[in-house]
Amino acid sequence: MAQDAQPHTTAEKGKAKADEGRKTKGDEPKKDKDGKLIAPGKEDGEAKEEELNDEDQQLKNELEMLVERLLEHDASLYQPALEAIKDFIRTSTSSMTAVPKPLKFLRPHYEALTKQYEAWPAGEGKNMLADVLSVVGMTYSDEDRLETLKYRLLAPSDEVGSWGHEYVRHLALEIGQEYQKRLADDKPFQDLVDLALSLVPFFLSHNAEADAVDILSELEMIEEIPKYLDENTYPRVCLYMVSMVNLLTFPEDQQFLRTAHDIYKQYDKLPQAIVLAIRLNDIDLIHVDFDSTEDTSLKKQMAFQIARQQIWLDYPETDEDGDVADCLNNIKLPDHFKALAKELTILEPKSTEDIYKSHLESSRVSGLTNVDSARHNLASAFVNAFVNAGFGSDKLMLGDGSDTRGSWVWKTKDEGMMSTTASMGMLMQWDVEMGLDKIDKFTYAKEEQIKAGSMLAIGIMNAGVRLESDPALALLGDADNLQGKSVPIKVASIMGLGLSYAGSNKEEVLELLLPIVGDTSLEMQVSAMAALSLGLVFVGSSNGQISGSIMQTFFDEERTSQLKSKWTRFMALGLALLYFGKQEDVDVVLETLKAIEHPMAKATAVLAEVCAWAGTGTVLKLQELLHICNAHVTDGGGGDADADAGQGEELVQGYAVLGLALVAMGEEVGQDMILHTFGHLMHYGEANIRKAVPLAMGLISPSNPQMKVYDTLSRYSHDTDNAVAVNAIFAMGLLGAGTNNARLAQLLRQLASYYHRDQPSLFMVRIAQGLLHMGKGTLSVSPFHTDRQVLSRVAAAGLLTVLVAMIDAKHFILAESHYLLYFFVTAMHPRFLVTLDEHLHPVTVNVRVGQAVDIVAQAGRPKTITGWQTQSTPVLLAYGDRAELEDEQYLSLSSNLEGLVILRKNPAWVA
């Protein structure tokens, strides 16, 4: 160390001097062209600035001369000088990145000109000078001074646009800043509003629709935009406005959607308008849109869009052939689904072994993963139900024999029989008439579990479709089922009603189930299931009658002991679902819950809040939820009360983690950030947070197997905490639901070998395998549809119900309440594109299917898809895919080629 600090040797000094000498020879002081020395440090900037060519030098001299004239006392020179300066600025051309030369040369004189402005008397000359100062101020002023705006307001003009696009954009920026300041100081701002409105036509006529929307958004007056639009500008403006909604807060997001809806309506684009009405969940508006056309084909297309969101509209009987009512009721869905299966040659039922592929597992354990036990047979029933869902045929359950004795049901026991019988409902999904024949014989079984299963099967089968005869209400609402002694039959009937009428707001269901919620003589399981079913039926309706009844249960002293039940969480979930997507409407409930001292009250409040803000991507809510996850939960050491409080706190944090995924799932940037945050929660979180994280990762991208997500889940599936591992396995199934993803299938086969001795974990691997191959790869559980614009409340509610049960998998799904997995039914939907003619007969056309491209605010007419392949309909669409018609022989009546689309022959088409 001492040697390092020694002074340099003589030789080194000499060497350094020689180097310096070499440098200084070439580095003699620089002089400008007048022979004056240039100060060090100024060579680069100023010398270059001074090196002007003759043309620039002449321009500089002329501008300086004009400025001198303005500074003189001869008023007659002012106007010609200002006209000349204006002319120079307007006619100057420069590259997009450089400041125009006249502005550059006028910059040093800016302060002198502002002083001169103050000295001049009012008049036209003063206004002209303010005009020029406003433009020069764009290059000179500090950010806080807002000179461009100041002088523009002092010199009103109709020709703001003549100064060019960059000037107008700069002015719009300063208007926004000044508006916020004046708003904060409570000063009048009408002059800013008038100026902003004068800029909007300029923006719209120069392909800057985004800037026009931004300035009006900044001034909180977006509803003014329709009057400035025309046939050419409205599509781009609406596209930009709708894409902004995810980034706005309540109530601005609603205002944007309503304004865009009104614009589409004004230009007679009803399919686009009704999509926005559906997003707003405004039933009256949907009715108005639906009834505003006489075009029957267009009505049918809108009916398909409404039915896809599972909004039940009652269509008047004036419908001549009943086609529109069939579209609204989803009656033809099974036929179209089977037509797709036929096209893809997948009608042949798959057996569970086709999914497990035990021969690919390591030979050491292949015999051990397929043991013939009741548990394994139950897993097979679930896998069989998920894989053959909607196909109406399988190799396990729907045998030809009329006898129920030979059925697979008898290879399971207790609650397993209920779930196994119920699996027939999923096999016959949507096909109610055929399904009722198949299930009928099981409704007469002596065993209550089988009878309960048949009730649940009827409910599952009716999910998403509606028949005039209402068989589900007649069979499940029967007093013998709902008021009998058998708890399984009661629970199954109530759950079946919830699944059948999810999203329908049906009053008859309310009359049947509301008394059950408030009946203190019943077990908590029955009342909680009734509350949950009502939550599903009236999802997002903020029905005061139901919420009042559920709240009363929390206040009821007779129920206090029952609130400790594990089922209480579903009563809380029922309450939360009523406010799904209602945003600030939920605040009343949150205030009431603060008055309840029971530990479940806080968990209920978190659940209600995340449901209310689901899919909005609101950053403030995400921060609040992360703050909840940050708290440290202490174990209750002081008796039962503390233990309950600790358990309540643990649930609060579990719900907060799920809430992060639920709130962020609507917005892509938010999704990526939350996935990143989940990594931190796994590292530093408590056990209760860690077991909820895999579930949240599944919820954030259901049926969208992103590699970064499933690789992380694959790591968690070997976690030392079994609860984390089980949930990670389930999340892998949810992530790939209905995609047949080969990498996930391989990972799950490896997990089956790894967990061959651990029956509960192996059961979950089988469930995940069933989900992965759901509908033989034709179904999706993603709650988003219509080009990922619309969040289906019913689908998200079903997913959330399953995940709330999975937070405590050991006591629900892995115990005897595995039938809760059937809540998936509300989210299951074919991910197809089927094209129909105006009489609803299938028509085959060529479509290009490719990865969707975001074209919002892009110039020109960019391609909306990339890397496409041409296929003939019907086709499957993966997550993120978009389709467009290959030629213009047909015109689509829908705004998006997705689901059931009606095509109309193009009268102008020439082959």
mmCIF file of N, CA and C in Angstrom, residues 739-845:
data_model
loop_
_atom_site.group_PDB
_atom_site.id
_atom_site.type_symbol
_atom_site.label_atom_id
_atom_site.label_comp_id
_atom_site.label_asym_id
_atom_site.label_seq_id
_atom_site.Cartn_x
_atom_site.Cartn_y
_atom_site.Cartn_z
ATOM 1 N N THR A 739 -56.334 -24.823 -23.590
ATOM 2 C CA THR A 739 -55.358 -24.475 -24.651
ATOM 3 C C THR A 739 -54.582 -25.686 -25.167
ATOM 4 N N ASN A 740 -54.622 -26.811 -24.438
ATOM 5 C CA ASN A 740 -53.812 -28.000 -24.809
ATOM 6 C C ASN A 740 -52.319 -27.686 -24.887
ATOM 7 N N ASN A 741 -51.859 -26.687 -24.139
ATOM 8 C CA ASN A 741 -50.452 -26.275 -24.232
ATOM 9 C C ASN A 741 -49.522 -27.454 -23.925
ATOM 10 N N ALA A 742 -48.663 -27.789 -24.898
ATOM 11 C CA ALA A 742 -47.845 -29.010 -24.786
ATOM 12 C C ALA A 742 -46.831 -28.915 -23.647
ATOM 13 N N ARG A 743 -46.253 -27.727 -23.447
ATOM 14 C CA ARG A 743 -45.247 -27.570 -22.388
ATOM 15 C C ARG A 743 -45.894 -27.759 -21.010
ATOM 16 N N LEU A 744 -47.086 -27.179 -20.852
ATOM 17 C CA LEU A 744 -47.786 -27.336 -19.567
ATOM 18 C C LEU A 744 -48.187 -28.793 -19.346
ATOM 19 N N ALA A 745 -48.620 -29.452 -20.421
ATOM 20 C CA ALA A 745 -49.018 -30.864 -20.303
ATOM 21 C C ALA A 745 -47.824 -31.702 -19.821
ATOM 22 N N GLN A 746 -46.653 -31.388 -20.364
ATOM 23 C CA GLN A 746 -45.443 -32.124 -19.968
ATOM 24 C C GLN A 746 -45.107 -31.855 -18.493
ATOM 25 N N LEU A 747 -45.193 -30.584 -18.081
ATOM 26 C CA LEU A 747 -44.890 -30.241 -16.687
ATOM 27 C C LEU A 747 -45.852 -30.949 -15.738
ATOM 28 N N LEU A 748 -47.131 -31.021 -16.115
ATOM 29 C CA LEU A 748 -48.113 -31.671 -15.240
ATOM 30 C C LEU A 748 -47.897 -33.174 -15.166
ATOM 31 N N ARG A 749 -47.446 -33.775 -16.281
ATOM 32 C CA ARG A 749 -47.142 -35.226 -16.240
ATOM 33 C C ARG A 749 -45.977 -35.487 -15.287
ATOM 34 N N GLN A 750 -44.992 -34.594 -15.319
ATOM 35 C CA GLN A 750 -43.847 -34.757 -14.395
ATOM 36 C C GLN A 750 -44.310 -34.626 -12.946
ATOM 37 N N LEU A 751 -45.249 -33.685 -12.722
ATOM 38 C CA LEU A 751 -45.755 -33.496 -11.355
ATOM 39 C C LEU A 751 -46.545 -34.716 -10.891
ATOM 40 N N ALA A 752 -47.249 -35.379 -11.813
ATOM 41 C CA ALA A 752 -48.005 -36.583 -11.444
ATOM 42 C C ALA A 752 -47.040 -37.651 -10.928
ATOM 43 N N SER A 753 -45.889 -37.771 -11.568
ATOM 44 C CA SER A 753 -44.884 -38.745 -11.105
ATOM 45 C C SER A 753 -44.305 -38.312 -9.764
ATOM 46 N N TYR A 754 -44.039 -37.003 -9.655
ATOM 47 C CA TYR A 754 -43.387 -36.464 -8.455
ATOM 48 C C TYR A 754 -44.274 -36.654 -7.218
ATOM 49 N N TYR A 755 -45.590 -36.470 -7.394
ATOM 50 C CA TYR A 755 -46.512 -36.542 -6.250
ATOM 51 C C TYR A 755 -47.254 -37.864 -6.186
ATOM 52 N N HIS A 756 -46.674 -38.965 -6.740
ATOM 53 C CA HIS A 756 -47.447 -40.203 -6.830
ATOM 54 C C HIS A 756 -47.823 -40.759 -5.464
ATOM 55 N N ARG A 757 -47.095 -40.385 -4.410
ATOM 56 C CA ARG A 757 -47.435 -40.894 -3.070
ATOM 57 C C ARG A 757 -48.373 -39.938 -2.308
ATOM 58 N N ASP A 758 -48.476 -38.707 -2.796
ATOM 59 C CA ASP A 758 -49.249 -37.691 -2.068
ATOM 60 C C ASP A 758 -50.620 -37.539 -2.732
ATOM 61 N N GLN A 759 -51.633 -38.241 -2.209
ATOM 62 C CA GLN A 759 -52.942 -38.298 -2.884
ATOM 63 C C GLN A 759 -53.598 -36.926 -3.115
ATOM 64 N N PRO A 760 -53.641 -36.037 -2.099
ATOM 65 C CA PRO A 760 -54.286 -34.732 -2.352
ATOM 66 C C PRO A 760 -53.600 -33.949 -3.484
ATOM 67 N N SER A 761 -52.252 -33.961 -3.485
ATOM 68 C CA SER A 761 -51.533 -33.221 -4.533
ATOM 69 C C SER A 761 -51.759 -33.872 -5.895
ATOM 70 N N LEU A 762 -51.777 -35.208 -5.921
ATOM 71 C CA LEU A 762 -52.003 -35.915 -7.186
ATOM 72 C C LEU A 762 -53.412 -35.600 -7.716
ATOM 73 N N PHE A 763 -54.382 -35.523 -6.793
ATOM 74 C CA PHE A 763 -55.755 -35.158 -7.173
ATOM 75 C C PHE A 763 -55.747 -33.796 -7.881
ATOM 76 N N MET A 764 -54.982 -32.852 -7.311
ATOM 77 C CA MET A 764 -54.945 -31.514 -7.903
ATOM 78 C C MET A 764 -54.239 -31.522 -9.259
ATOM 79 N N VAL A 765 -53.217 -32.365 -9.412
ATOM 80 C CA VAL A 765 -52.541 -32.479 -10.721
ATOM 81 C C VAL A 765 -53.557 -32.954 -11.764
ATOM 82 N N ARG A 766 -54.374 -33.938 -11.377
ATOM 83 C CA ARG A 766 -55.387 -34.458 -12.324
ATOM 84 C C ARG A 766 -56.390 -33.363 -12.701
ATOM 85 N N ILE A 767 -56.824 -32.589 -11.709
ATOM 86 C CA ILE A 767 -57.771 -31.493 -11.994
ATOM 87 C C ILE A 767 -57.121 -30.517 -12.988
ATOM 88 N N ALA A 768 -55.851 -30.197 -12.739
ATOM 89 C CA ALA A 768 -55.137 -29.253 -13.615
ATOM 90 C C ALA A 768 -55.035 -29.816 -15.030
ATOM 91 N N GLN A 769 -54.798 -31.140 -15.137
ATOM 92 C CA GLN A 769 -54.732 -31.760 -16.473
ATOM 93 C C GLN A 769 -56.083 -31.661 -17.182
ATOM 94 N N GLY A 770 -57.159 -31.860 -16.405
ATOM 95 C CA GLY A 770 -58.494 -31.743 -16.990
ATOM 96 C C GLY A 770 -58.758 -30.328 -17.490
ATOM 97 N N LEU A 771 -58.361 -29.335 -16.677
ATOM 98 C CA LEU A 771 -58.564 -27.933 -17.083
ATOM 99 C C LEU A 771 -57.769 -27.608 -18.342
ATOM 100 N N LEU A 772 -56.531 -28.091 -18.391
ATOM 101 C CA LEU A 772 -55.654 -27.785 -19.530
ATOM 102 C C LEU A 772 -56.276 -28.263 -20.844
ATOM 103 N N HIS A 773 -56.913 -29.447 -20.806
ATOM 104 C CA HIS A 773 -57.485 -30.014 -22.039
ATOM 105 C C HIS A 773 -58.996 -29.761 -22.116
ATOM 106 N N MET A 774 -59.459 -28.731 -21.427
ATOM 107 C CA MET A 774 -60.898 -28.441 -21.355
ATOM 108 C C MET A 774 -61.522 -28.342 -22.753
ATOM 109 N N GLY A 775 -62.627 -29.091 -22.916
ATOM 110 C CA GLY A 775 -63.309 -29.043 -24.218
ATOM 111 C C GLY A 775 -62.416 -29.479 -25.358
ATOM 112 N N LYS A 776 -61.445 -30.385 -25.056
ATOM 113 C CA LYS A 776 -60.461 -30.867 -26.067
ATOM 114 C C LYS A 776 -59.744 -29.686 -26.725
ATOM 115 N N GLY A 777 -59.564 -28.625 -25.934
ATOM 116 C CA GLY A 777 -58.790 -27.495 -26.455
ATOM 117 C C GLY A 777 -59.625 -26.467 -27.204
ATOM 118 N N THR A 778 -60.947 -26.472 -26.991
ATOM 119 C CA THR A 778 -61.786 -25.506 -27.739
ATOM 120 C C THR A 778 -62.430 -24.467 -26.832
ATOM 121 N N LEU A 779 -62.273 -24.623 -25.508
ATOM 122 C CA LEU A 779 -62.940 -23.698 -24.592
ATOM 123 C C LEU A 779 -61.928 -22.750 -23.954
ATOM 124 N N SER A 780 -62.446 -21.644 -23.451
ATOM 125 C CA SER A 780 -61.597 -20.687 -22.747
ATOM 126 C C SER A 780 -62.320 -20.288 -21.469
ATOM 127 N N VAL A 781 -61.561 -19.950 -20.422
ATOM 128 C CA VAL A 781 -62.220 -19.421 -19.217
ATOM 129 C C VAL A 781 -61.842 -17.953 -19.012
ATOM 130 N N SER A 782 -61.259 -17.333 -20.026
ATOM 131 C CA SER A 782 -60.898 -15.917 -19.888
ATOM 132 C C SER A 782 -62.172 -15.080 -19.777
ATOM 133 N N PRO A 783 -62.251 -14.220 -18.757
ATOM 134 C CA PRO A 783 -63.484 -13.432 -18.610
ATOM 135 C C PRO A 783 -63.578 -12.270 -19.607
ATOM 136 N N PHE A 784 -62.512 -12.058 -20.379
ATOM 137 C CA PHE A 784 -62.555 -10.962 -21.358
ATOM 138 C C PHE A 784 -62.981 -11.482 -22.729
ATOM 139 N N HIS A 785 -63.785 -10.698 -23.427
ATOM 140 C CA HIS A 785 -64.183 -11.076 -24.789
ATOM 141 C C HIS A 785 -64.356 -9.812 -25.618
ATOM 142 N N THR A 786 -64.784 -9.973 -26.872
ATOM 143 C CA THR A 786 -64.907 -8.863 -27.829
ATOM 144 C C THR A 786 -63.587 -8.110 -27.898
ATOM 145 N N ASP A 787 -62.573 -8.814 -28.409
ATOM 146 C CA ASP A 787 -61.241 -8.228 -28.580
ATOM 147 C C ASP A 787 -60.667 -7.762 -27.236
ATOM 148 N N ARG A 788 -60.933 -8.540 -26.197
ATOM 149 C CA ARG A 788 -60.437 -8.271 -24.843
ATOM 150 C C ARG A 788 -60.847 -6.894 -24.324
ATOM 151 N N GLN A 789 -61.992 -6.395 -24.812
ATOM 152 C CA GLN A 789 -62.473 -5.085 -24.351
ATOM 153 C C GLN A 789 -63.441 -5.214 -23.190
ATOM 154 N N VAL A 790 -64.258 -6.276 -23.214
ATOM 155 C CA VAL A 790 -65.374 -6.373 -22.261
ATOM 156 C C VAL A 790 -65.077 -7.462 -21.234
ATOM 157 N N LEU A 791 -65.236 -7.093 -19.967
ATOM 158 C CA LEU A 791 -65.053 -8.060 -18.886
ATOM 159 C C LEU A 791 -66.413 -8.655 -18.555
ATOM 160 N N SER A 792 -66.534 -9.975 -18.709
ATOM 161 C CA SER A 792 -67.803 -10.641 -18.370
ATOM 162 C C SER A 792 -67.869 -10.785 -16.853
ATOM 163 N N ARG A 793 -68.853 -10.137 -16.256
ATOM 164 C CA ARG A 793 -68.977 -10.166 -14.793
ATOM 165 C C ARG A 793 -69.278 -11.569 -14.297
ATOM 166 N N VAL A 794 -70.121 -12.266 -15.055
ATOM 167 C CA VAL A 794 -70.531 -13.615 -14.652
ATOM 168 C C VAL A 794 -69.309 -14.547 -14.663
ATOM 169 N N ALA A 795 -68.491 -14.437 -15.718
ATOM 170 C CA ALA A 795 -67.300 -15.299 -15.824
ATOM 171 C C ALA A 795 -66.318 -14.988 -14.704
ATOM 172 N N ALA A 796 -66.056 -13.703 -14.477
ATOM 173 C CA ALA A 796 -65.095 -13.325 -13.429
ATOM 174 C C ALA A 796 -65.614 -13.752 -12.057
ATOM 175 N N ALA A 797 -66.939 -13.666 -11.845
ATOM 176 C CA ALA A 797 -67.522 -14.064 -10.555
ATOM 177 C C ALA A 797 -67.325 -15.564 -10.319
ATOM 178 N N GLY A 798 -67.525 -16.367 -11.379
ATOM 179 C CA GLY A 798 -67.323 -17.815 -11.242
ATOM 180 C C GLY A 798 -65.875 -18.160 -10.911
ATOM 181 N N LEU A 799 -64.932 -17.514 -11.623
ATOM 182 C CA LEU A 799 -63.508 -17.772 -11.364
ATOM 183 C C LEU A 799 -63.148 -17.391 -9.933
ATOM 184 N N LEU A 800 -63.656 -16.232 -9.508
ATOM 185 C CA LEU A 800 -63.308 -15.745 -8.170
ATOM 186 C C LEU A 800 -63.849 -16.698 -7.095
ATOM 187 N N THR A 801 -65.028 -17.262 -7.335
ATOM 188 C CA THR A 801 -65.623 -18.196 -6.357
ATOM 189 C C THR A 801 -64.720 -19.418 -6.175
ATOM 190 N N VAL A 802 -64.247 -19.953 -7.299
ATOM 191 C CA VAL A 802 -63.364 -21.134 -7.210
ATOM 192 C C VAL A 802 -62.078 -20.765 -6.468
ATOM 193 N N LEU A 803 -61.538 -19.575 -6.750
ATOM 194 C CA LEU A 803 -60.265 -19.187 -6.129
ATOM 195 C C LEU A 803 -60.421 -18.882 -4.641
ATOM 196 N N VAL A 804 -61.584 -18.345 -4.258
ATOM 197 C CA VAL A 804 -61.823 -18.111 -2.819
ATOM 198 C C VAL A 804 -61.849 -19.458 -2.091
ATOM 199 N N ALA A 805 -62.424 -20.468 -2.742
ATOM 200 C CA ALA A 805 -62.415 -21.810 -2.135
ATOM 201 C C ALA A 805 -60.990 -22.364 -2.102
ATOM 202 N N MET A 806 -60.216 -22.056 -3.140
ATOM 203 C CA MET A 806 -58.847 -22.610 -3.238
ATOM 204 C C MET A 806 -57.891 -21.982 -2.228
ATOM 205 N N ILE A 807 -58.208 -20.785 -1.718
ATOM 206 C CA ILE A 807 -57.318 -20.175 -0.709
ATOM 207 C C ILE A 807 -57.162 -21.133 0.469
ATOM 208 N N ASP A 808 -58.228 -21.862 0.741
ATOM 209 C CA ASP A 808 -58.165 -22.857 1.820
ATOM 210 C C ASP A 808 -58.497 -24.219 1.214
ATOM 211 N N ALA A 809 -57.696 -24.650 0.252
ATOM 212 C CA ALA A 809 -58.003 -25.860 -0.521
ATOM 213 C C ALA A 809 -58.177 -27.086 0.377
ATOM 214 N N LYS A 810 -57.391 -27.130 1.441
ATOM 215 C CA LYS A 810 -57.398 -28.325 2.303
ATOM 216 C C LYS A 810 -58.790 -28.574 2.895
ATOM 217 N N HIS A 811 -59.546 -27.480 3.157
ATOM 218 C CA HIS A 811 -60.852 -27.647 3.790
ATOM 219 C C HIS A 811 -62.010 -27.646 2.802
ATOM 220 N N PHE A 812 -61.727 -27.346 1.535
ATOM 221 C CA PHE A 812 -62.824 -27.300 0.554
ATOM 222 C C PHE A 812 -62.595 -28.289 -0.575
ATOM 223 N N ILE A 813 -61.804 -27.873 -1.574
ATOM 224 C CA ILE A 813 -61.653 -28.688 -2.792
ATOM 225 C C ILE A 813 -61.017 -30.048 -2.490
ATOM 226 N N LEU A 814 -60.019 -30.076 -1.606
ATOM 227 C CA LEU A 814 -59.341 -31.348 -1.317
ATOM 228 C C LEU A 814 -60.083 -32.139 -0.241
ATOM 229 N N ALA A 815 -61.087 -31.537 0.399
ATOM 230 C CA ALA A 815 -61.901 -32.265 1.380
ATOM 231 C C ALA A 815 -63.152 -32.753 0.649
ATOM 232 N N GLU A 816 -64.339 -32.393 1.185
ATOM 233 C CA GLU A 816 -65.536 -32.952 0.536
ATOM 234 C C GLU A 816 -66.307 -31.938 -0.307
ATOM 235 N N SER A 817 -65.769 -30.705 -0.436
ATOM 236 C CA SER A 817 -66.535 -29.680 -1.187
ATOM 237 C C SER A 817 -65.967 -29.454 -2.585
ATOM 238 N N HIS A 818 -65.493 -30.545 -3.210
ATOM 239 C CA HIS A 818 -64.872 -30.409 -4.532
ATOM 240 C C HIS A 818 -65.862 -29.940 -5.592
ATOM 241 N N TYR A 819 -67.174 -30.100 -5.304
ATOM 242 C CA TYR A 819 -68.170 -29.675 -6.300
ATOM 243 C C TYR A 819 -68.101 -28.164 -6.556
ATOM 244 N N LEU A 820 -67.412 -27.415 -5.667
ATOM 245 C CA LEU A 820 -67.271 -25.968 -5.890
ATOM 246 C C LEU A 820 -66.498 -25.679 -7.181
ATOM 247 N N LEU A 821 -65.748 -26.678 -7.664
ATOM 248 C CA LEU A 821 -65.016 -26.497 -8.930
ATOM 249 C C LEU A 821 -65.971 -26.221 -10.094
ATOM 250 N N TYR A 822 -67.228 -26.649 -9.943
ATOM 251 C CA TYR A 822 -68.174 -26.457 -11.052
ATOM 252 C C TYR A 822 -68.570 -24.995 -11.256
ATOM 253 N N PHE A 823 -68.142 -24.118 -10.350
ATOM 254 C CA PHE A 823 -68.389 -22.682 -10.589
ATOM 255 C C PHE A 823 -67.624 -22.197 -11.822
ATOM 256 N N PHE A 824 -66.674 -23.007 -12.276
ATOM 257 C CA PHE A 824 -65.960 -22.686 -13.527
ATOM 258 C C PHE A 824 -66.927 -22.550 -14.713
ATOM 259 N N VAL A 825 -68.066 -23.249 -14.606
ATOM 260 C CA VAL A 825 -69.002 -23.312 -15.734
ATOM 261 C C VAL A 825 -69.386 -21.921 -16.239
ATOM 262 N N THR A 826 -69.524 -20.973 -15.306
ATOM 263 C CA THR A 826 -69.965 -19.636 -15.737
ATOM 264 C C THR A 826 -68.942 -18.960 -16.650
ATOM 265 N N ALA A 827 -67.679 -19.375 -16.518
ATOM 266 C CA ALA A 827 -66.627 -18.729 -17.324
ATOM 267 C C ALA A 827 -66.322 -19.495 -18.603
ATOM 268 N N MET A 828 -66.782 -20.760 -18.691
ATOM 269 C CA MET A 828 -66.418 -21.583 -19.854
ATOM 270 C C MET A 828 -67.191 -21.147 -21.094
ATOM 271 N N HIS A 829 -66.449 -20.904 -22.162
ATOM 272 C CA HIS A 829 -67.105 -20.483 -23.402
ATOM 273 C C HIS A 829 -66.241 -20.905 -24.578
ATOM 274 N N PRO A 830 -66.859 -21.337 -25.694
ATOM 275 C CA PRO A 830 -66.040 -21.730 -26.849
ATOM 276 C C PRO A 830 -65.227 -20.536 -27.362
ATOM 277 N N ARG A 831 -63.948 -20.766 -27.674
ATOM 278 C CA ARG A 831 -63.122 -19.657 -28.196
ATOM 279 C C ARG A 831 -63.096 -19.759 -29.731
ATOM 280 N N PHE A 832 -64.293 -19.717 -30.323
ATOM 281 C CA PHE A 832 -64.370 -19.935 -31.767
ATOM 282 C C PHE A 832 -64.794 -18.665 -32.520
ATOM 283 N N LEU A 833 -64.672 -18.750 -33.832
ATOM 284 C CA LEU A 833 -65.298 -17.771 -34.721
ATOM 285 C C LEU A 833 -66.156 -18.575 -35.686
ATOM 286 N N VAL A 834 -67.478 -18.381 -35.609
ATOM 287 C CA VAL A 834 -68.391 -19.076 -36.508
ATOM 288 C C VAL A 834 -69.119 -18.007 -37.317
ATOM 289 N N THR A 835 -69.077 -18.132 -38.648
ATOM 290 C CA THR A 835 -69.747 -17.134 -39.497
ATOM 291 C C THR A 835 -71.080 -17.690 -39.984
ATOM 292 N N LEU A 836 -72.106 -16.851 -39.890
ATOM 293 C CA LEU A 836 -73.463 -17.263 -40.268
ATOM 294 C C LEU A 836 -74.021 -16.281 -41.302
ATOM 295 N N ASP A 837 -74.973 -16.772 -42.105
ATOM 296 C CA ASP A 837 -75.636 -15.829 -43.019
ATOM 297 C C ASP A 837 -76.801 -15.165 -42.276
ATOM 298 N N GLU A 838 -77.577 -14.356 -42.977
ATOM 299 C CA GLU A 838 -78.614 -13.573 -42.293
ATOM 300 C C GLU A 838 -79.761 -14.431 -41.771
ATOM 301 N N HIS A 839 -79.819 -15.697 -42.248
ATOM 302 C CA HIS A 839 -80.860 -16.611 -41.751
ATOM 303 C C HIS A 839 -80.291 -17.554 -40.704
ATOM 304 N N LEU A 840 -79.095 -17.230 -40.217
ATOM 305 C CA LEU A 840 -78.396 -17.982 -39.159
ATOM 306 C C LEU A 840 -77.948 -19.374 -39.598
ATOM 307 N N HIS A 841 -77.748 -19.561 -40.916
ATOM 308 C CA HIS A 841 -77.158 -20.818 -41.380
ATOM 309 C C HIS A 841 -75.653 -20.622 -41.498
ATOM 310 N N PRO A 842 -74.870 -21.641 -41.129
ATOM 311 C CA PRO A 842 -73.414 -21.476 -41.219
ATOM 312 C C PRO A 842 -72.977 -21.183 -42.651
ATOM 313 N N VAL A 843 -72.009 -20.291 -42.791
ATOM 314 C CA VAL A 843 -71.458 -19.982 -44.106
ATOM 315 C C VAL A 843 -69.931 -20.027 -43.971
ATOM 316 N N THR A 844 -69.292 -20.688 -44.941
ATOM 317 C CA THR A 844 -67.836 -20.839 -44.861
ATOM 318 C C THR A 844 -67.161 -19.734 -45.666
ATOM 319 N N VAL A 845 -66.313 -18.971 -44.986
ATOM 320 C CA VAL A 845 -65.539 -17.927 -45.695
ATOM 321 C C VAL A 845 -64.089 -18.024 -45.241
#
